[in-house]
Each structure stands twice: as structure tokens, then as C-alpha cells.
C-alpha angles and dihedrals in degrees: 000000000000106000104129108140093336096153117177144120113269128235089234091054091056092050089052095055116125098015097121141024117221136194126237144203131207125240128221124293093231091123097040090134088069093060095045098045115140115257113256125251124277114292118270121245119266120256115277092243091060099044094103089059095045092049098047120122120228119227106216123205132176113264144158116003123003115293098021124116130196135202140166123247121203121218133165114267088219118028089203088061105037092167091059131079121331135218124222116222126199114233130185136183145175116207124243110275099210158200103155135038114308110249097197132257126337111204116204133195124181097201133237106124085250101035114133108245091191090053090047092050096048096042100041126347097054092054103019105048114103111289095236090058095047090047093060103034137055100234108227137181135178123194104234117243110282092023132110106303096007105084092296123220110243125195116155139021120245095262090046090051091049088055093045094054091053098054112119107256095186099063116198100189144013094275092055091045091052092047092052092048090048091053092055091048091050090050093051093046090051090054092050093047096048102031107021095133097057098029095089091048108056098089122139090245091057091047090051090052088051089054091056091054089051091049090055095044090052089055099247120141091202134027120250109192144167112199123180126202109327084011086073091062088049091050094046090049089052090052091049093052098039110023091158091057097052112119116164113341123184114191107188120187093012131217123214109234093193095070126093119235096263092053092047090053094045093047091049089050089056089048091056089050090053091050092047091052089053090050091047093049089055093043101051091056089070123074093226097054108138090214093058133256098269130091129326089249090054090050089053090051090049091052091048091052089050090053090049091049094051090044089057094039120012116215124233121260103186088258135082089263113078119204109258129169097278096052093041092052091048090051091053093046090049089060092050091073094074133020090218086073095057095093089052090049092050090053093044092050092047090053095043092050087052091055103267115104105177093107095057091040089056089052091050092048092052090051091052092040092237115169125220090253091060098257123127132215112237094253097114093042093053091041093060093040093055098039093049091049096046099053137021112258120278092232141024093214148328093295088063091052093052089055092049098047095087092056091049092048088051088053091048124006088190103046104013103102095046094046091048091057093043089064088067090081099096095049093090097035112145096220120058119240114265096190134063135193114275143147118267115214102160092202112209096022122135117253112303120203115220117191125197133181116214096223099031109149100203104036107030116222094246089065091062089048090051096047093047088051094049095050111085089218099030121140120192122220114185130204112197101211149070133295138051116296125351115225115104094005101111108282109123088192094056095042094048092051094049094042091052090051093049095045102036104020092238114128120208119262109286108264096024110160130205129191 
């Protein structure tokens, strides 16, 4: 399993959008001053050394599906040396459809880090966002530096990645611990060998600065942005750097920038436990539940036994890769992102417990973005590269993990041990971290809308509460439900509140709740 701080919207969540309509309630008006704050002064001019980037002209061409255009944005590789090498970033847009006056550009990011924003735009946001929003905004995306079409970080070949995803991440002895540590070191060394030039320059801060260049080049005085999952950290970082350039920012499935890496990983572990218990409660009510028809705790014990069984004896999948504990766990975690995947998970578990593991393997492959030909997208490479640059590592070595395992198992009896060891990945990273945990207040920014889901597996609800409280102009919107992120997933209450904010600039009352 390789889920440390992999924060993104899921494909299944997108497919489920619009299935249900939900009611909502409003919170108190205790923080009304946040929603009525005066708009900040006009944005300041860019530094002289960056003017050539801010004044560039994009050359648009037709690309992808009908109606989409693509271009290439230039940015400095190292903002401390703007006259040095450059990076080329892939940008895509679809123009506002009308009717109504165009409001500017709406930049979207699906999270990750490592998720392709261009792919997200062309597959979903550019055609699936609410029609009134698409009517008034040009929908725009840029693949962050190091991601997908923007000089992607590369680390391992397909066969090497296959081996990496199968390494036992719940080591039982010294040999297995050494093998896991070696796999992380090999991964990091591969990144340095194949992507050493860009590897020190894929931080969230640098990507946020790239976004500001794009904002200016698109002709927008302020940034309008919807960021999901890790994209909320990117949006909050932008607000911290450029508070006077904040327009309408939606941060959906929020991260807490004040937490160190070990706390982020432990909180996320608890989030997956919460999601699993919701899945289990739904499953045990049906007579064909593969985890039994008893209690939720008993279902958890049944899943743990299954993981132990496939650790001892992997089950066949019809491919050269049998289903061991690591791939099985990743497959289960993949389905935790969206309740619409629960029926698929029940079927996959039933088959795997019967000795046929292709269903769980397919879920794991979708999580890792592995293609049928054995190649991988660069999602996991970019994910590690950004995470390991943004925060100091959670551990100094395996001894630290062993001390942390009990607290992770307390957070999640089902997933705790594996997720504790997964956080070892940055320990051997070749480039030192440039960021550190800190509160983001973005003093002077216009109202920023933070959205949290109460049973979100990947970005626990308390993170949204914390970020909304840190931001000087933060407003919290809550979805009481399951799944990762809330916008466009079926709640009319959530969608109406966000649409009104994007179209009229009026955020919902702080504390508003939808169900």
C-alpha cells in the first residue's frame, strides 16, 4: 500500500456526482465578520525579475476532446534564479459557454499531489461542473510542475513499480523491515537518477507561484479557484503568498497545513478507519457480506484475518502479479474514497476470499494509475516528490516507526500498522525538505470557502475545521456524509452554496451544514 498523503478526488467519486439531492441546515452567524470582510486592495505588481514570465502570451491550439484548447506556460525552474533554466507547464481551457457575462477564469486542481489537473478538466470539470458555472467562467487547468504533462518526475520502470507495490508493508521481522527500507531507498534513488534536475523544485510554494503567473497571463486581476483534497493546500498556500490576489477560492476536502508529517499520516489513518467502519456497517446488513453479518468490529477482524491470510499465501489474479497483503490493502483503501465503490469492493472481497484476487487487484491498479500494458502514470512519483519536499520526514528510521505503530493501530486497528510503515518513504529522500508545518492565516484575503465532509477518509473533517479557523477570512461549509470531497457529488445543498459563492461572490454563512 502506498497511500501516505495521497490526497485527490477519485474517479468513482466523479462518476457518482449528481445521484442524490440532500437537505441542509445553516450554522450560527458568530463569525459573520468573515463573510462580510472588505475586499483587499488591488494586487501589487510582480517583481521586475519575473516580468518576462508575467507578460508572456499563450499560444492556444485545439486539443483533446472538442472545445478544449491547450497551451504551454513558461516559469522559472528556480524562483531564486529567474534568469536560469525554465520549466514548461501544460495548460488547458474550455471557454465560457454563456449566457451571461463572463466572470473570468476558474482554475481547478483535483489534488494528489500528482493528479493531472489537465486530465481532470478534460474528463470531468470542463463538462461536468454545474452549467451555470461553466456558462460564466473559462474553465482552466495547469498540470503542476513535475506532474503528468508538465515535465513529469520519473522514478521507476513499470516492472520496478510492480515490484515496489508488492513489498510487504507490515514487516514481521528484521528481514522484512530491511526489505521495506530498501524498497523506499530504491524508489528515491530512481527519482534522483531520472529526475534530479526538477526534483528540488516541485514544492507546493513553487506551484502556487506558477499559478499566479498563469492568473496574470490569463488576464485576471484576482484568482478564482476550486481545489480538491491536496489542492486545498495548494490554494491556501497561494492565499498565503498572494492575499491581495485572492478572488473566490473554494477549498474542498481541506488539509491542515499546521500539522507535521507524522500527524497528517496518523490522522489520515484514522480517516480510513472511519470510512471502513461506515462501509462495514452498510455491508453487514446484507446476507452476502463477505465480512460476515455480525458487528462492525467483527467485520474489521474478518478483514484483518484476510490480510494476514494473503500475506502468508497470496491468491492468484489471472496475471503474473498475485494478490498479497500490500495490493489487497491498497485495493480496499481505494474503495474508501467514495461510497459508490462499496458494491464493487464487496464483490472484490467475496472473490478474493474465495481464492480469486483480480477484483482487488483492479482497484489497486486504478489507485496507482497502472495501465493494462504495465506502465504507470507518474502520480505516485510526483506524490512522493512533492510531499517529501513540503514537509520534513515523519521518521528518521525504522526504529521510529516501531515506536509509532501502537498509536497508528489505535487510530485504525485495520490499517494502522501498514500506514505507519508507509510514512517511512521520505526518510531516504535525496532532496531536503524546503517547507515546514505552519498555520496559514492569509491576512487581507477576500473570503475563502473551506468545505469538509464529516466521514471523509483521506482528509479528516477536523482538518477542514482547523484550516477554516486558521484563515483570517475562512468560512466553513460542512457536508454530513461519506466520501472524499463534497462539491459535485450529489448534494444540492453543497452545490448551491458553492455555486452562489462562485457566481455572486457571497459565501454561505460560516458553519452552514448540509446532509
